[in-house]
């Protein structure tokens, strides 16, 4: 099945492992399921937590797209100690029917 091979595209408001949601600020023109597609550097609702895209072949305006493979993220504003979910708030979800490869 196609879904098991390709990871879901990650979008604005999709969840992170720390309970936050992604806030797409890096692009404003490409949507999936009526939500902006996330790109490298997009933060989360806890402040910081910039996404680290791993999708090497798909770009929007020259910025790498983020998918839920899951893709990692920098620590967010609630990172109190190393190792907690706020210290690596990776993607925790994505589109149910739009997929992109790494």
PDB file of C-alpha atoms in Angstrom:
ATOM      1  CA  UNK A   1       0.000   0.000   0.000  1.00  0.00           C
ATOM      2  CA  UNK A   2       1.183   3.484  -0.857  1.00  0.00           C
ATOM      3  CA  UNK A   3       0.549   4.864   2.673  1.00  0.00           C
ATOM      4  CA  UNK A   4       2.972   2.430   4.281  1.00  0.00           C
ATOM      5  CA  UNK A   5       5.836   3.505   2.000  1.00  0.00           C
ATOM      6  CA  UNK A   6       5.382   7.266   1.904  1.00  0.00           C
ATOM      7  CA  UNK A   7       5.058   9.348   5.083  1.00  0.00           C
ATOM      8  CA  UNK A   8       2.195  11.779   5.540  1.00  0.00           C
ATOM      9  CA  UNK A   9       2.793  15.443   4.761  1.00  0.00           C
ATOM     10  CA  UNK A  10       2.950  17.543   7.959  1.00  0.00           C
ATOM     11  CA  UNK A  11       0.818  20.721   8.022  1.00  0.00           C
ATOM     12  CA  UNK A  12      -0.187  23.774  10.037  1.00  0.00           C
ATOM     13  CA  UNK A  13      -1.898  22.691  13.296  1.00  0.00           C
ATOM     14  CA  UNK A  14      -0.705  19.067  13.016  1.00  0.00           C
ATOM     15  CA  UNK A  15       0.450  17.692  16.394  1.00  0.00           C
ATOM     16  CA  UNK A  16       3.902  17.406  17.914  1.00  0.00           C
ATOM     17  CA  UNK A  17       4.996  14.744  20.420  1.00  0.00           C
ATOM     18  CA  UNK A  18       5.040  17.321  23.237  1.00  0.00           C
ATOM     19  CA  UNK A  19       1.352  18.252  22.833  1.00  0.00           C
ATOM     20  CA  UNK A  20       2.014  21.427  20.850  1.00  0.00           C
ATOM     21  CA  UNK A  21       0.882  22.079  17.266  1.00  0.00           C
ATOM     22  CA  UNK A  22       2.929  23.218  14.289  1.00  0.00           C
ATOM     23  CA  UNK A  23       2.630  26.854  13.211  1.00  0.00           C
ATOM     24  CA  UNK A  24       3.523  27.287   9.538  1.00  0.00           C
ATOM     25  CA  UNK A  25       5.402  30.568   9.051  1.00  0.00           C
ATOM     26  CA  UNK A  26       7.946  29.584   6.389  1.00  0.00           C
ATOM     27  CA  UNK A  27       5.578  29.581   3.414  1.00  0.00           C
ATOM     28  CA  UNK A  28       2.082  30.827   2.581  1.00  0.00           C
ATOM     29  CA  UNK A  29       1.176  29.372  -0.815  1.00  0.00           C
ATOM     30  CA  UNK A  30       1.042  25.535  -0.712  1.00  0.00           C
ATOM     31  CA  UNK A  31      -1.773  23.667   1.023  1.00  0.00           C
ATOM     32  CA  UNK A  32      -2.728  20.034   1.688  1.00  0.00           C
ATOM     33  CA  UNK A  33      -6.294  19.367   2.865  1.00  0.00           C
ATOM     34  CA  UNK A  34      -6.826  23.157   3.150  1.00  0.00           C
ATOM     35  CA  UNK A  35      -3.924  23.499   5.632  1.00  0.00           C
ATOM     36  CA  UNK A  36      -0.553  25.098   4.877  1.00  0.00           C
ATOM     37  CA  UNK A  37       2.201  22.511   4.317  1.00  0.00           C
ATOM     38  CA  UNK A  38       4.991  22.767   6.885  1.00  0.00           C
ATOM     39  CA  UNK A  39       8.574  23.463   5.908  1.00  0.00           C
ATOM     40  CA  UNK A  40      11.981  23.423   7.545  1.00  0.00           C
ATOM     41  CA  UNK A  41      12.171  25.867  10.456  1.00  0.00           C
ATOM     42  CA  UNK A  42       8.448  26.132  11.281  1.00  0.00           C
ATOM     43  CA  UNK A  43       7.944  26.538  15.070  1.00  0.00           C
ATOM     44  CA  UNK A  44       5.291  25.113  17.375  1.00  0.00           C
ATOM     45  CA  UNK A  45       2.695  26.652  19.685  1.00  0.00           C
ATOM     46  CA  UNK A  46       4.994  26.351  22.719  1.00  0.00           C
ATOM     47  CA  UNK A  47       7.500  28.734  21.116  1.00  0.00           C
ATOM     48  CA  UNK A  48      10.599  27.571  19.290  1.00  0.00           C
ATOM     49  CA  UNK A  49      10.626  23.891  18.369  1.00  0.00           C
ATOM     50  CA  UNK A  50      11.722  24.674  14.813  1.00  0.00           C
ATOM     51  CA  UNK A  51      11.158  21.676  12.541  1.00  0.00           C
ATOM     52  CA  UNK A  52      14.157  19.944  10.991  1.00  0.00           C
ATOM     53  CA  UNK A  53      13.053  18.693   7.576  1.00  0.00           C
ATOM     54  CA  UNK A  54      14.399  15.396   6.295  1.00  0.00           C
ATOM     55  CA  UNK A  55      12.584  15.374   2.935  1.00  0.00           C
ATOM     56  CA  UNK A  56      15.531  15.896   0.588  1.00  0.00           C
ATOM     57  CA  UNK A  57      13.568  15.918  -2.687  1.00  0.00           C
ATOM     58  CA  UNK A  58      10.517  18.151  -2.143  1.00  0.00           C
ATOM     59  CA  UNK A  59      10.755  21.910  -1.661  1.00  0.00           C
ATOM     60  CA  UNK A  60       8.406  24.883  -1.469  1.00  0.00           C
ATOM     61  CA  UNK A  61      10.038  28.139  -2.576  1.00  0.00           C
ATOM     62  CA  UNK A  62      13.439  26.525  -2.030  1.00  0.00           C
ATOM     63  CA  UNK A  63      12.633  25.364   1.533  1.00  0.00           C
ATOM     64  CA  UNK A  64      12.528  21.638   2.362  1.00  0.00           C
ATOM     65  CA  UNK A  65       9.063  20.191   3.110  1.00  0.00           C
ATOM     66  CA  UNK A  66       8.391  18.437   6.435  1.00  0.00           C
ATOM     67  CA  UNK A  67       6.668  15.069   6.590  1.00  0.00           C
ATOM     68  CA  UNK A  68       5.661  12.811   9.434  1.00  0.00           C
ATOM     69  CA  UNK A  69       8.311  10.142   9.104  1.00  0.00           C
ATOM     70  CA  UNK A  70       8.582  11.527  11.900  1.00  0.00           C
ATOM     71  CA  UNK A  71      10.749  14.593  11.331  1.00  0.00           C
ATOM     72  CA  UNK A  72      12.698  16.028  14.261  1.00  0.00           C
ATOM     73  CA  UNK A  73      12.660  19.508  15.781  1.00  0.00           C
ATOM     74  CA  UNK A  74      14.819  21.780  17.912  1.00  0.00           C
ATOM     75  CA  UNK A  75      13.866  22.283  21.585  1.00  0.00           C
ATOM     76  CA  UNK A  76      10.799  24.415  22.246  1.00  0.00           C
ATOM     77  CA  UNK A  77      10.117  27.061  24.885  1.00  0.00           C
ATOM     78  CA  UNK A  78       9.080  24.479  27.501  1.00  0.00           C
ATOM     79  CA  UNK A  79      12.286  22.404  27.377  1.00  0.00           C
ATOM     80  CA  UNK A  80      13.303  22.245  31.038  1.00  0.00           C
ATOM     81  CA  UNK A  81      15.718  19.315  30.974  1.00  0.00           C
ATOM     82  CA  UNK A  82      17.363  17.329  28.166  1.00  0.00           C
ATOM     83  CA  UNK A  83      15.471  14.258  27.051  1.00  0.00           C
ATOM     84  CA  UNK A  84      11.894  15.434  27.615  1.00  0.00           C
ATOM     85  CA  UNK A  85       9.355  15.736  24.762  1.00  0.00           C
ATOM     86  CA  UNK A  86       9.754  19.528  24.684  1.00  0.00           C
ATOM     87  CA  UNK A  87      13.478  19.098  24.071  1.00  0.00           C
ATOM     88  CA  UNK A  88      12.827  17.197  20.829  1.00  0.00           C
ATOM     89  CA  UNK A  89       9.235  18.051  19.781  1.00  0.00           C
ATOM     90  CA  UNK A  90       9.154  15.913  16.619  1.00  0.00           C
ATOM     91  CA  UNK A  91       6.109  15.598  14.395  1.00  0.00           C
ATOM     92  CA  UNK A  92       3.302  13.412  15.754  1.00  0.00           C
ATOM     93  CA  UNK A  93       0.902  13.407  12.815  1.00  0.00           C
ATOM     94  CA  UNK A  94       0.076  14.530   9.329  1.00  0.00           C
ATOM     95  CA  UNK A  95      -2.428  14.286   6.500  1.00  0.00           C
ATOM     96  CA  UNK A  96      -4.502  11.115   6.191  1.00  0.00           C
ATOM     97  CA  UNK A  97      -4.333  11.191   2.382  1.00  0.00           C
ATOM     98  CA  UNK A  98      -1.430  13.395   1.174  1.00  0.00           C
ATOM     99  CA  UNK A  99       1.987  11.728   1.232  1.00  0.00           C
ATOM    100  CA  UNK A 100       5.530  12.759   0.327  1.00  0.00           C
ATOM    101  CA  UNK A 101       8.737  10.785   0.212  1.00  0.00           C
ATOM    102  CA  UNK A 102      12.051  11.437   1.898  1.00  0.00           C
TER     103      UNK A 102
END
